[in-house]
mmCIF file of C-alpha atoms and ligand atoms in Angstrom:
data_model
loop_
_atom_site.group_PDB
_atom_site.id
_atom_site.type_symbol
_atom_site.label_atom_id
_atom_site.label_comp_id
_atom_site.label_asym_id
_atom_site.label_seq_id
_atom_site.Cartn_x
_atom_site.Cartn_y
_atom_site.Cartn_z
ATOM 1 C CA MET A 835 16.544 -13.786 5.314
ATOM 2 C CA ILE A 836 13.300 -11.749 4.087
ATOM 3 C CA LEU A 837 12.295 -10.959 0.917
ATOM 4 C CA ILE A 838 10.647 -7.724 -0.276
ATOM 5 C CA THR A 839 9.172 -7.274 -3.616
ATOM 6 C CA GLY A 840 7.467 -4.410 -4.492
ATOM 7 C CA GLY A 841 10.466 -3.081 -1.855
ATOM 8 C CA MET A 842 10.957 0.394 -3.850
ATOM 9 C CA GLY A 843 7.636 1.725 -3.493
ATOM 10 C CA TYR A 844 5.655 3.780 -2.023
ATOM 11 C CA ILE A 845 4.839 1.270 0.893
ATOM 12 C CA GLY A 846 7.656 -0.939 0.302
ATOM 13 C CA SER A 847 10.467 1.077 0.862
ATOM 14 C CA HIS A 848 9.024 2.544 4.349
ATOM 15 C CA THR A 849 8.387 -1.507 5.656
ATOM 16 C CA VAL A 850 12.179 -2.218 4.116
ATOM 17 C CA VAL A 851 13.884 0.793 6.762
ATOM 18 C CA GLU A 852 11.450 -0.672 10.396
ATOM 19 C CA LEU A 853 12.840 -3.468 8.907
ATOM 20 C CA VAL A 854 15.844 -2.973 8.761
ATOM 21 C CA ASN A 855 15.853 -0.878 11.366
ATOM 22 C CA SER A 856 14.448 -4.062 13.818
ATOM 23 C CA GLY A 857 17.459 -6.085 12.759
ATOM 24 C CA TYR A 858 16.019 -8.189 9.400
ATOM 25 C CA GLU A 859 17.957 -8.753 6.914
ATOM 26 C CA VAL A 860 16.931 -8.127 3.490
ATOM 27 C CA ILE A 861 16.463 -8.746 -0.392
ATOM 28 C CA ILE A 862 14.325 -6.236 -2.404
ATOM 29 C CA LEU A 863 12.840 -7.302 -5.506
ATOM 30 C CA ASP A 864 11.435 -4.290 -8.213
ATOM 31 C CA ASN A 865 11.210 -3.801 -11.447
ATOM 32 C CA LEU A 866 10.837 -0.074 -11.024
ATOM 33 C CA SER A 867 8.067 0.262 -12.807
ATOM 34 C CA ASN A 868 6.334 2.669 -10.911
ATOM 35 C CA SER A 869 9.390 3.727 -8.266
ATOM 36 C CA LYS A 870 13.221 5.319 -9.218
ATOM 37 C CA ARG A 871 16.457 3.860 -8.829
ATOM 38 C CA SER A 872 17.465 6.426 -6.356
ATOM 39 C CA VAL A 873 15.736 5.006 -3.686
ATOM 40 C CA LEU A 874 17.789 2.893 -3.195
ATOM 41 C CA GLU A 875 20.458 5.026 -1.866
ATOM 42 C CA LYS A 876 17.702 7.234 0.543
ATOM 43 C CA LEU A 877 16.661 3.145 2.028
ATOM 44 C CA GLU A 878 20.991 2.951 3.089
ATOM 45 C CA PHE A 879 21.595 5.859 4.256
ATOM 46 C CA LEU A 880 17.927 5.259 7.504
ATOM 47 C CA THR A 881 19.575 1.574 7.071
ATOM 48 C CA GLY A 882 22.803 2.683 7.602
ATOM 49 C CA ASN A 883 22.960 -0.560 5.279
ATOM 50 C CA SER A 884 24.179 -1.921 2.614
ATOM 51 C CA LEU A 885 21.111 -3.504 0.514
ATOM 52 C CA THR A 886 20.712 -6.292 -1.982
ATOM 53 C CA PHE A 887 18.227 -5.224 -4.632
ATOM 54 C CA TYR A 888 17.029 -7.679 -7.999
ATOM 55 C CA GLU A 889 15.526 -4.985 -10.427
ATOM 56 C CA GLN A 890 13.934 -7.704 -12.197
ATOM 57 C CA ASP A 891 9.979 -8.511 -12.947
ATOM 58 C CA LEU A 892 8.258 -10.480 -10.658
ATOM 59 C CA ARG A 893 6.594 -12.869 -13.121
ATOM 60 C CA ASP A 894 10.329 -13.605 -14.893
ATOM 61 C CA LYS A 895 10.591 -16.746 -13.447
ATOM 62 C CA GLU A 896 14.003 -17.966 -13.755
ATOM 63 C CA LYS A 897 14.817 -15.012 -13.059
ATOM 64 C CA LEU A 898 13.412 -15.151 -9.029
ATOM 65 C CA ARG A 899 14.823 -18.869 -8.743
ATOM 66 C CA MET A 900 17.902 -17.157 -8.972
ATOM 67 C CA VAL A 901 17.219 -15.444 -6.591
ATOM 68 C CA PHE A 902 15.989 -18.024 -4.178
ATOM 69 C CA GLN A 903 19.366 -19.813 -5.006
ATOM 70 C CA LYS A 904 21.257 -17.844 -3.889
ATOM 71 C CA HIS A 905 19.779 -16.567 -0.768
ATOM 72 C CA GLU A 906 18.169 -18.580 2.063
ATOM 73 C CA ILE A 907 14.743 -16.999 2.078
ATOM 74 C CA GLU A 908 12.103 -17.165 4.991
ATOM 75 C CA ALA A 909 9.605 -14.927 3.978
ATOM 76 C CA VAL A 910 8.345 -12.519 1.472
ATOM 77 C CA ILE A 911 6.384 -9.130 1.490
ATOM 78 C CA HIS A 912 4.985 -9.133 -1.503
ATOM 79 C CA PHE A 913 3.621 -5.766 -2.498
ATOM 80 C CA ALA A 914 4.732 -5.336 -6.269
ATOM 81 C CA GLY A 915 1.836 -4.426 -8.522
ATOM 82 C CA LEU A 916 -0.252 -2.441 -10.363
ATOM 83 C CA LYS A 917 -2.771 0.380 -8.360
ATOM 84 C CA ALA A 918 -4.055 2.348 -10.478
ATOM 85 C CA VAL A 919 -7.686 1.776 -10.348
ATOM 86 C CA GLY A 920 -8.409 4.651 -13.902
ATOM 87 C CA GLU A 921 -5.461 2.917 -15.468
ATOM 88 C CA SER A 922 -6.725 -0.776 -14.738
ATOM 89 C CA ILE A 923 -10.354 -0.479 -16.362
ATOM 90 C CA LYS A 924 -9.013 0.905 -19.564
ATOM 91 C CA GLU A 925 -6.102 -2.052 -19.407
ATOM 92 C CA PRO A 926 -7.665 -5.126 -17.518
ATOM 93 C CA LEU A 927 -5.336 -6.805 -18.722
ATOM 94 C CA ALA A 928 -2.300 -5.604 -17.828
ATOM 95 C CA TYR A 929 -3.959 -5.986 -14.548
ATOM 96 C CA TYR A 930 -4.713 -8.881 -14.471
ATOM 97 C CA ASP A 931 -1.161 -10.079 -16.144
ATOM 98 C CA ASN A 932 0.408 -8.438 -13.066
ATOM 99 C CA ASN A 933 -0.936 -8.501 -9.917
ATOM 100 C CA VAL A 934 -2.212 -12.036 -10.688
ATOM 101 C CA ILE A 935 0.333 -13.908 -12.717
ATOM 102 C CA GLY A 936 2.781 -11.873 -10.378
ATOM 103 C CA THR A 937 1.871 -13.786 -7.589
ATOM 104 C CA LEU A 938 1.019 -16.778 -8.803
ATOM 105 C CA VAL A 939 4.957 -17.004 -10.191
ATOM 106 C CA LEU A 940 5.819 -16.313 -6.860
ATOM 107 C CA CYS A 941 4.153 -18.735 -5.310
ATOM 108 C CA GLU A 942 5.262 -21.944 -7.894
ATOM 109 C CA VAL A 943 8.964 -20.378 -6.673
ATOM 110 C CA MET A 944 8.413 -19.657 -2.664
ATOM 111 C CA GLN A 945 6.805 -23.467 -3.345
ATOM 112 C CA GLU A 946 9.924 -24.965 -5.289
ATOM 113 C CA PHE A 947 11.727 -23.496 -2.222
ATOM 114 C CA GLY A 948 9.734 -24.902 0.627
ATOM 115 C CA CYS A 949 9.372 -21.496 1.303
ATOM 116 C CA LYS A 950 6.304 -21.008 3.120
ATOM 117 C CA GLN A 951 5.531 -17.795 4.839
ATOM 118 C CA LEU A 952 3.706 -14.483 2.787
ATOM 119 C CA VAL A 953 2.432 -11.527 3.923
ATOM 120 C CA PHE A 954 0.202 -9.627 1.203
ATOM 121 C CA SER A 955 -0.516 -6.776 0.107
ATOM 122 C CA SER A 956 -4.318 -6.901 -0.074
ATOM 123 C CA SER A 957 -6.448 -3.571 -0.172
ATOM 124 C CA ALA A 958 -9.834 -2.758 1.393
ATOM 125 C CA THR A 959 -10.915 -1.902 -2.225
ATOM 126 C CA VAL A 960 -12.198 -5.503 -1.909
ATOM 127 C CA TYR A 961 -15.184 -4.540 0.217
ATOM 128 C CA GLY A 962 -17.264 -2.386 -2.467
ATOM 129 C CA MET A 963 -20.250 -1.224 -2.558
ATOM 130 C CA ALA A 964 -22.789 -2.802 -0.344
ATOM 131 C CA ASN A 965 -20.822 -3.326 3.642
ATOM 132 C CA GLU A 966 -21.903 -1.083 7.129
ATOM 133 C CA VAL A 967 -19.133 0.931 7.777
ATOM 134 C CA PRO A 968 -16.763 0.021 10.294
ATOM 135 C CA PHE A 969 -15.798 -3.008 7.968
ATOM 136 C CA ARG A 970 -15.033 -6.219 8.794
ATOM 137 C CA GLU A 971 -12.971 -9.051 7.933
ATOM 138 C CA ASP A 972 -15.512 -11.693 7.987
ATOM 139 C CA MET A 973 -17.712 -9.341 5.737
ATOM 140 C CA PRO A 974 -18.971 -10.333 2.021
ATOM 141 C CA LEU A 975 -16.875 -9.089 -0.742
ATOM 142 C CA SER A 976 -16.871 -7.815 -4.639
ATOM 143 C CA THR A 977 -15.041 -4.887 -6.386
ATOM 144 C CA THR A 978 -15.974 -2.526 -8.891
ATOM 145 C CA ASN A 979 -12.844 -2.301 -11.255
ATOM 146 C CA PRO A 980 -10.058 -4.528 -12.482
ATOM 147 C CA TYR A 981 -7.446 -3.263 -9.879
ATOM 148 C CA GLY A 982 -9.625 -4.439 -7.052
ATOM 149 C CA THR A 983 -10.166 -7.917 -8.434
ATOM 150 C CA THR A 984 -6.797 -8.705 -9.135
ATOM 151 C CA LYS A 985 -6.948 -7.910 -5.193
ATOM 152 C CA TRP A 986 -10.212 -10.100 -4.480
ATOM 153 C CA MET A 987 -8.880 -12.847 -6.832
ATOM 154 C CA ILE A 988 -5.299 -13.197 -5.820
ATOM 155 C CA GLU A 989 -6.869 -12.787 -2.022
ATOM 156 C CA ARG A 990 -9.424 -16.609 -3.867
ATOM 157 C CA ILE A 991 -6.020 -18.100 -4.763
ATOM 158 C CA LEU A 992 -4.027 -17.201 -1.176
ATOM 159 C CA GLN A 993 -6.913 -19.624 -0.070
ATOM 160 C CA ASP A 994 -6.931 -21.896 -1.979
ATOM 161 C CA LEU A 995 -3.263 -22.566 -1.999
ATOM 162 C CA TYR A 996 -3.483 -23.533 2.189
ATOM 163 C CA ARG A 997 -6.400 -25.167 1.711
ATOM 164 C CA ALA A 998 -4.373 -27.614 -0.439
ATOM 165 C CA ASP A 999 -0.943 -27.275 1.811
ATOM 166 C CA GLN A 1000 -1.893 -26.388 5.353
ATOM 167 C CA THR A 1001 2.415 -25.689 5.554
ATOM 168 C CA TRP A 1002 1.649 -22.494 3.940
ATOM 169 C CA ARG A 1003 1.196 -19.646 6.361
ATOM 170 C CA ILE A 1004 -0.182 -16.509 4.913
ATOM 171 C CA MET A 1005 -1.133 -13.472 5.338
ATOM 172 C CA LEU A 1006 -3.625 -11.054 3.770
ATOM 173 C CA LEU A 1007 -3.805 -7.465 4.403
ATOM 174 C CA ARG A 1008 -6.492 -4.590 3.549
ATOM 175 C CA TYR A 1009 -5.270 -1.870 3.955
ATOM 176 C CA PHE A 1010 -7.338 1.381 3.618
ATOM 177 C CA ASN A 1011 -6.079 4.979 2.833
ATOM 178 C CA PRO A 1012 -2.104 5.206 3.143
ATOM 179 C CA ILE A 1013 -0.981 8.818 3.089
ATOM 180 C CA GLY A 1014 2.300 10.594 4.703
ATOM 181 C CA ALA A 1015 5.958 9.826 4.663
ATOM 182 C CA HIS A 1016 8.930 9.721 6.500
ATOM 183 C CA ALA A 1017 10.184 11.634 8.915
ATOM 184 C CA SER A 1018 13.207 12.175 7.359
ATOM 185 C CA ARG A 1019 11.651 13.707 4.356
ATOM 186 C CA LEU A 1020 13.646 11.223 2.228
ATOM 187 C CA ILE A 1021 10.995 8.597 1.030
ATOM 188 C CA GLY A 1022 7.263 9.349 -0.026
ATOM 189 C CA GLU A 1023 3.992 8.879 -2.084
ATOM 190 C CA MET A 1024 6.174 9.831 -5.761
ATOM 191 C CA PRO A 1025 2.685 10.111 -8.619
ATOM 192 C CA GLN A 1026 4.386 9.538 -12.076
ATOM 193 C CA GLY A 1027 2.146 12.727 -14.330
ATOM 194 C CA ILE A 1028 -1.374 13.684 -13.115
ATOM 195 C CA PRO A 1029 -1.927 12.024 -9.131
ATOM 196 C CA ASN A 1030 -5.052 9.438 -8.792
ATOM 197 C CA ASN A 1031 -5.410 9.992 -5.203
ATOM 198 C CA LEU A 1032 -6.445 13.263 -3.263
ATOM 199 C CA VAL A 1033 -3.802 13.580 -0.817
ATOM 200 C CA PRO A 1034 -0.884 13.351 -4.319
ATOM 201 C CA TYR A 1035 -3.534 15.560 -5.524
ATOM 202 C CA VAL A 1036 -3.787 18.369 -2.638
ATOM 203 C CA MET A 1037 -0.387 18.315 -2.460
ATOM 204 C CA GLN A 1038 0.119 19.111 -5.985
ATOM 205 C CA VAL A 1039 -2.226 21.847 -5.804
ATOM 206 C CA ALA A 1040 -0.901 23.487 -2.026
ATOM 207 C CA VAL A 1041 2.882 23.340 -4.178
ATOM 208 C CA GLY A 1042 1.641 25.208 -7.608
ATOM 209 C CA GLU A 1043 2.380 22.493 -9.394
ATOM 210 C CA LEU A 1044 -1.907 21.899 -10.180
ATOM 211 C CA GLU A 1045 -4.307 24.953 -10.078
ATOM 212 C CA CYS A 1046 -7.287 22.983 -8.642
ATOM 213 C CA LEU A 1047 -9.221 20.387 -6.974
ATOM 214 C CA GLN A 1048 -11.715 18.104 -8.195
ATOM 215 C CA VAL A 1049 -13.889 16.659 -5.580
ATOM 216 C CA TYR A 1050 -16.028 14.661 -6.408
ATOM 217 C CA GLY A 1051 -19.120 14.585 -5.287
ATOM 218 C CA LYS A 1052 -20.614 16.869 -1.809
ATOM 219 C CA ASP A 1053 -24.352 14.563 -2.059
ATOM 220 C CA TYR A 1054 -22.746 11.525 0.251
ATOM 221 C CA PRO A 1055 -25.038 10.986 3.186
ATOM 222 C CA THR A 1056 -22.311 11.682 4.879
ATOM 223 C CA ALA A 1057 -21.657 15.593 7.871
ATOM 224 C CA ASP A 1058 -20.467 17.748 4.729
ATOM 225 C CA GLY A 1059 -21.722 15.973 2.260
ATOM 226 C CA THR A 1060 -18.282 14.736 0.564
ATOM 227 C CA GLY A 1061 -16.920 10.859 0.679
ATOM 228 C CA VAL A 1062 -15.289 10.046 4.148
ATOM 229 C CA ARG A 1063 -12.302 7.751 3.936
ATOM 230 C CA ASP A 1064 -9.504 6.126 6.779
ATOM 231 C CA TYR A 1065 -6.854 7.702 7.018
ATOM 232 C CA VAL A 1066 -3.437 5.756 7.664
ATOM 233 C CA HIS A 1067 0.050 6.898 8.323
ATOM 234 C CA VAL A 1068 2.302 4.977 5.518
ATOM 235 C CA VAL A 1069 4.774 4.335 8.782
ATOM 236 C CA ASP A 1070 2.613 2.278 11.215
ATOM 237 C CA LEU A 1071 1.004 0.395 8.121
ATOM 238 C CA ALA A 1072 4.692 -0.499 6.941
ATOM 239 C CA LYS A 1073 5.240 -1.421 11.036
ATOM 240 C CA GLY A 1074 2.010 -3.662 10.339
ATOM 241 C CA HIS A 1075 4.060 -5.715 8.445
ATOM 242 C CA LEU A 1076 6.894 -6.611 11.116
ATOM 243 C CA CYS A 1077 3.568 -7.436 13.502
ATOM 244 C CA ALA A 1078 2.109 -9.857 10.722
ATOM 245 C CA LEU A 1079 5.982 -11.335 9.718
ATOM 246 C CA ASP A 1080 5.937 -12.159 13.433
ATOM 247 C CA TYR A 1081 2.985 -13.544 13.709
ATOM 248 C CA ILE A 1082 3.054 -15.874 11.085
ATOM 249 C CA GLN A 1083 6.590 -16.631 12.486
ATOM 250 C CA ARG A 1084 4.149 -17.728 15.333
ATOM 251 C CA HIS A 1085 1.433 -19.624 13.982
ATOM 252 C CA GLU A 1086 -0.353 -21.648 11.352
ATOM 253 C CA GLY A 1087 -3.245 -20.574 8.747
ATOM 254 C CA ILE A 1088 -3.781 -18.315 6.765
ATOM 255 C CA GLU A 1089 -5.088 -14.846 8.402
ATOM 256 C CA THR A 1090 -7.516 -11.477 6.547
ATOM 257 C CA VAL A 1091 -6.506 -8.084 8.453
ATOM 258 C CA ASN A 1092 -7.356 -4.635 8.185
ATOM 259 C CA LEU A 1093 -5.240 -1.950 8.554
ATOM 260 C CA GLY A 1094 -6.495 0.783 8.926
ATOM 261 C CA THR A 1095 -6.962 3.577 11.540
ATOM 262 C CA GLY A 1096 -10.885 2.722 12.823
ATOM 263 C CA LYS A 1097 -11.068 6.416 11.881
ATOM 264 C CA GLY A 1098 -12.945 8.592 9.560
ATOM 265 C CA TYR A 1099 -12.399 12.006 7.627
ATOM 266 C CA SER A 1100 -13.622 13.693 4.875
ATOM 267 C CA VAL A 1101 -12.312 15.114 1.872
ATOM 268 C CA LEU A 1102 -12.764 18.728 3.513
ATOM 269 C CA GLU A 1103 -11.398 17.952 6.739
ATOM 270 C CA VAL A 1104 -8.145 16.865 4.453
ATOM 271 C CA VAL A 1105 -8.469 20.120 2.689
ATOM 272 C CA LYS A 1106 -8.602 22.102 5.396
ATOM 273 C CA THR A 1107 -6.171 20.025 7.346
ATOM 274 C CA PHE A 1108 -3.602 20.653 4.055
ATOM 275 C CA GLU A 1109 -3.989 23.786 4.224
ATOM 276 C CA ALA A 1110 -3.769 25.091 8.531
ATOM 277 C CA ILE A 1111 -0.444 22.835 7.295
ATOM 278 C CA SER A 1112 0.983 24.485 5.033
ATOM 279 C CA LYS A 1113 -0.692 27.655 5.215
ATOM 280 C CA LYS A 1114 -1.377 27.653 1.874
ATOM 281 C CA LYS A 1115 -5.268 28.792 -0.504
ATOM 282 C CA ILE A 1116 -6.383 24.617 -1.700
ATOM 283 C CA HIS A 1117 -9.155 26.026 -4.374
ATOM 284 C CA TYR A 1118 -10.902 23.005 -5.476
ATOM 285 C CA THR A 1119 -14.808 22.888 -6.878
ATOM 286 C CA ILE A 1120 -17.640 21.017 -6.594
ATOM 287 C CA GLU A 1121 -17.971 17.854 -8.820
ATOM 288 C CA PRO A 1122 -20.135 14.720 -10.154
ATOM 289 C CA ARG A 1123 -19.406 11.766 -8.072
ATOM 290 C CA ARG A 1124 -16.602 9.415 -9.566
ATOM 291 C CA ALA A 1125 -18.065 6.438 -10.829
ATOM 292 C CA GLY A 1126 -16.912 3.289 -8.663
ATOM 293 C CA ASP A 1127 -17.081 5.089 -4.943
ATOM 294 C CA ILE A 1128 -18.456 4.964 -1.971
ATOM 295 C CA ALA A 1129 -18.953 7.771 0.046
ATOM 296 C CA ILE A 1130 -17.916 5.765 3.599
ATOM 297 C CA CYS A 1131 -15.509 3.325 4.280
ATOM 298 C CA TYR A 1132 -12.878 2.569 7.386
ATOM 299 C CA ALA A 1133 -12.345 -0.074 8.819
ATOM 300 C CA ASP A 1134 -12.935 -3.037 11.946
ATOM 301 C CA THR A 1135 -9.788 -2.666 13.900
ATOM 302 C CA THR A 1136 -10.308 -5.098 16.204
ATOM 303 C CA LYS A 1137 -8.926 -8.132 14.248
ATOM 304 C CA ALA A 1138 -5.644 -6.054 13.719
ATOM 305 C CA LYS A 1139 -5.307 -5.062 17.439
ATOM 306 C CA LYS A 1140 -5.858 -8.930 18.984
ATOM 307 C CA LEU A 1141 -3.966 -10.619 16.635
ATOM 308 C CA LEU A 1142 -0.900 -8.527 15.926
ATOM 309 C CA GLN A 1143 -0.999 -5.716 19.229
ATOM 310 C CA TRP A 1144 -0.804 -3.140 15.940
ATOM 311 C CA GLU A 1145 -2.990 -0.300 16.454
ATOM 312 C CA ALA A 1146 -2.185 2.919 13.794
ATOM 313 C CA LYS A 1147 -0.745 5.706 16.766
ATOM 314 C CA LYS A 1148 -0.789 8.683 13.866
ATOM 315 C CA SER A 1149 -3.338 11.783 13.357
ATOM 316 C CA LEU A 1150 -4.466 13.219 10.690
ATOM 317 C CA GLN A 1151 -2.752 16.356 11.332
ATOM 318 C CA GLU A 1152 1.260 14.139 11.070
ATOM 319 C CA MET A 1153 -0.453 11.983 8.684
ATOM 320 C CA CYS A 1154 -0.564 16.076 6.830
ATOM 321 C CA THR A 1155 2.266 16.890 8.256
ATOM 322 C CA ASP A 1156 4.722 14.220 7.077
ATOM 323 C CA SER A 1157 3.264 14.224 3.570
ATOM 324 C CA TRP A 1158 3.770 18.007 2.844
ATOM 325 C CA HIS A 1159 7.033 17.891 4.563
ATOM 326 C CA PHE A 1160 7.037 15.274 1.650
ATOM 327 C CA ILE A 1161 6.670 17.614 -0.819
ATOM 328 C CA LYS A 1162 8.112 20.549 0.171
ATOM 329 C CA ALA A 1163 11.805 18.516 0.660
ATOM 330 C CA LYS A 1164 11.029 16.954 -3.004
ATOM 331 C CA LYS A 1165 10.178 20.139 -4.544
ATOM 332 C CA ASP A 1166 13.642 22.277 -2.924
ATOM 333 C CA GLU A 1167 15.518 19.228 -3.965
ATOM 334 C CA GLU A 1168 14.453 19.139 -8.303
ATOM 335 C CA HIS A 1169 14.800 23.675 -8.052
ATOM 336 C CA SER A 1170 18.789 22.717 -6.371
ATOM 337 C CA LEU A 1171 18.540 20.218 -9.692
HETATM 338 P P1 LIG B 904 3.677 1.625 -5.215
HETATM 339 O O1 LIG B 904 3.334 1.736 -7.119
HETATM 340 O O2 LIG B 904 4.593 2.507 -5.179
HETATM 341 O O3 LIG B 904 4.600 -0.316 -5.174
HETATM 342 C C1 LIG B 904 4.721 -0.944 -5.412
HETATM 343 C C2 LIG B 904 6.145 -1.129 -6.260
HETATM 344 O O4 LIG B 904 6.028 -2.758 -7.210
HETATM 345 C C3 LIG B 904 6.683 -0.461 -7.495
HETATM 346 O O5 LIG B 904 8.095 0.091 -6.983
HETATM 347 C C4 LIG B 904 6.871 -1.046 -8.681
HETATM 348 O O6 LIG B 904 8.214 -1.156 -9.397
HETATM 349 C C5 LIG B 904 7.142 -2.950 -8.236
HETATM 350 N N1 LIG B 904 6.395 -3.688 -9.832
HETATM 351 C C6 LIG B 904 4.821 -3.290 -10.002
HETATM 352 N N2 LIG B 904 4.766 -4.657 -9.991
HETATM 353 C C7 LIG B 904 5.853 -5.262 -10.385
HETATM 354 C C8 LIG B 904 6.302 -6.268 -10.986
HETATM 355 N N3 LIG B 904 5.909 -7.250 -11.955
HETATM 356 N N4 LIG B 904 7.877 -6.831 -11.026
HETATM 357 C C9 LIG B 904 8.708 -6.082 -9.554
HETATM 358 N N5 LIG B 904 8.439 -4.883 -9.081
HETATM 359 C C10 LIG B 904 7.020 -4.225 -9.466
HETATM 360 O O7 LIG B 904 2.516 1.169 -4.822
HETATM 361 P P2 LIG B 904 2.192 0.903 -3.054
HETATM 362 O O8 LIG B 904 0.862 2.214 -2.281
HETATM 363 O O9 LIG B 904 3.738 1.291 -2.237
HETATM 364 O O10 LIG B 904 1.421 -0.015 -2.873
HETATM 365 C C11 LIG B 904 2.527 -1.831 -2.503
HETATM 366 C C12 LIG B 904 0.912 -3.137 -2.564
HETATM 367 O O11 LIG B 904 -0.463 -2.020 -1.456
HETATM 368 C C13 LIG B 904 0.434 -2.508 -3.837
HETATM 369 O O12 LIG B 904 0.248 -4.350 -4.187
HETATM 370 C C14 LIG B 904 -1.396 -2.158 -3.438
HETATM 371 O O13 LIG B 904 -2.154 -2.701 -4.658
HETATM 372 C C15 LIG B 904 -1.513 -1.921 -2.161
HETATM 373 N N6 LIG B 904 -1.930 -1.063 -1.717
HETATM 374 C C16 LIG B 904 -2.198 0.237 -2.292
HETATM 375 C C17 LIG B 904 -3.004 0.774 -0.936
HETATM 376 C C18 LIG B 904 -2.065 2.588 -1.733
HETATM 377 O O14 LIG B 904 -3.372 3.444 -1.782
HETATM 378 N N7 LIG B 904 -1.427 2.941 -1.771
HETATM 379 C C19 LIG B 904 -4.071 0.520 -0.856
HETATM 380 C C20 LIG B 904 -3.868 -1.283 -0.261
HETATM 381 C C21 LIG B 904 -3.469 -1.685 -1.506
HETATM 382 C C1 LIG B 905 -10.561 9.606 -1.056
HETATM 383 C C2 LIG B 905 -11.819 10.608 -1.519
HETATM 384 C C3 LIG B 905 -12.247 10.710 -3.454
HETATM 385 C C4 LIG B 905 -9.032 12.728 -5.894
HETATM 386 C C5 LIG B 905 -8.399 4.280 -3.778
HETATM 387 C C6 LIG B 905 -8.147 2.629 -4.374
HETATM 388 C C7 LIG B 905 -7.827 2.014 -3.000
HETATM 389 C C8 LIG B 905 -7.069 1.798 -2.636
HETATM 390 C C9 LIG B 905 -6.210 3.431 -1.718
HETATM 391 C C10 LIG B 905 -5.075 0.548 -3.670
HETATM 392 C C11 LIG B 905 -12.517 9.589 -2.019
HETATM 393 C C12 LIG B 905 -11.630 11.956 -3.265
HETATM 394 C C13 LIG B 905 -10.145 11.497 -4.399
HETATM 395 C C14 LIG B 905 -9.881 13.466 -6.124
HETATM 396 C C15 LIG B 905 -11.825 13.409 -4.708
HETATM 397 N N1 LIG B 905 -5.422 1.621 -3.444
HETATM 398 N N2 LIG B 905 -11.117 12.769 -4.448
HETATM 399 N N3 LIG B 905 -10.802 14.160 -5.640
HETATM 400 O O1 LIG B 905 -10.688 6.094 -3.647
HETATM 401 O O2 LIG B 905 -10.349 6.013 -1.191
HETATM 402 O O3 LIG B 905 -9.453 4.468 -2.329
HETATM 403 O O4 LIG B 905 -6.662 4.487 -2.755
HETATM 404 O O5 LIG B 905 -5.691 -0.159 -3.280
HETATM 405 O O6 LIG B 905 -8.296 0.462 -3.616
HETATM 406 O O7 LIG B 905 -9.543 3.083 -4.827
HETATM 407 O O8 LIG B 905 -9.131 6.803 -2.371
HETATM 408 O O9 LIG B 905 -7.503 8.845 -2.509
HETATM 409 O O10 LIG B 905 -8.582 8.228 -4.841
HETATM 410 O O11 LIG B 905 -10.172 9.459 -2.840
HETATM 411 O O12 LIG B 905 -12.347 14.358 -4.383
HETATM 412 O O13 LIG B 905 -9.111 14.886 -6.812
HETATM 413 O O14 LIG B 905 -11.121 11.360 -1.809
HETATM 414 O O15 LIG B 905 -13.960 10.473 -4.442
HETATM 415 O O16 LIG B 905 -13.810 10.394 -1.273
HETATM 416 P P1 LIG B 905 -10.102 5.940 -2.854
HETATM 417 P P2 LIG B 905 -8.539 8.494 -2.814
#
């Protein structure tokens, strides 16, 4: 049995589908702070299974102990956390509390029940501003905002945990920029309010919910002057978790692995791809750089290929197509209500 914390969220939900469809039994734990209960029925439809879901906060230790008492959990994939960079600057304590304390409580209970296999959602944000691309797992780390610092701290905590008890098997996965949605159009990213990230924002412009994209900076040292990122399809990413789980089930130790494509695309390349797919004009203005942004970010994918035999397969066109189909399906659903 695999426990998926944050399994109702964007990456977690896609991972649940891949796991169950590969024969794993899963339990989902989520407090629904950034997801909706309706995701559960979509997951049950996509997996043809009835799924066990606990609506609870990871920091509620007693309730978590009850979940471990009830089920024989062999491994945990830990997605639960807050992830909005701007919000983390305004509310740092909420981020340290939710992300760091949540992970501590989880590890304490895992240890108590002798469950010592953990896959953790880290982020490319821990590479900070000082490194040269492509980002390699052994590069020095730094962060530019409290959200990133929570990821950095948790990585350190898990390293220390392993140092103290080498029967743990831990995989730290550093995701680059996940986009796209499930091909069924049933699950995808559903940001609340005005999106902070590029692709959700562009989609809102394409469906007419927002008027115009603000492109943050056109003076970066890139081909067209806009920021370059490593966009990775969420289903590819979800599959990476199966490889990670398989790896820790067969190997002792703690490892850190990048999950990205190794390719970078600029903001304007993403906008053009979206325009071509949606046949909508994406209006944009050029604005000053956003604080904390770096010019170019993409992964060195050597370790993922070697250690996990994982490689992202889907192109930017496929990612944008799936994002577009998902947002359109969601709009149609809203209109029919
Ligand atoms: P998401 O917000 O869609 O999913 C996270 C889920 O965790 C949500 O369903 C939320 O309700 C739940 N949650 C949050 N705090 C909780 C708590 N205390 N107890 C129980 N449930 C809680 O985010 P996502 O994009 O699916 O990201 C998943 C993980 O991957 C996060 O840890 C995030 O920091 C990390 N990550 C995301 C990205 C990205 O761009 N999406 C990139 C790198 C890393
Ligand atoms: C991508 C590019 C922006 C919005 C963030 C987090 C990171 C990780 C992934 C969780 C940049 C530009 C964006 C807009 C724009 N999340 N942009 N106008 O900043 O690479 O990464 O999400 O771990 O930690 O920092 O992603 O999608 O916000 O930005 O021009 O309205 O698009 O400047 O070049 P980012 P993003």
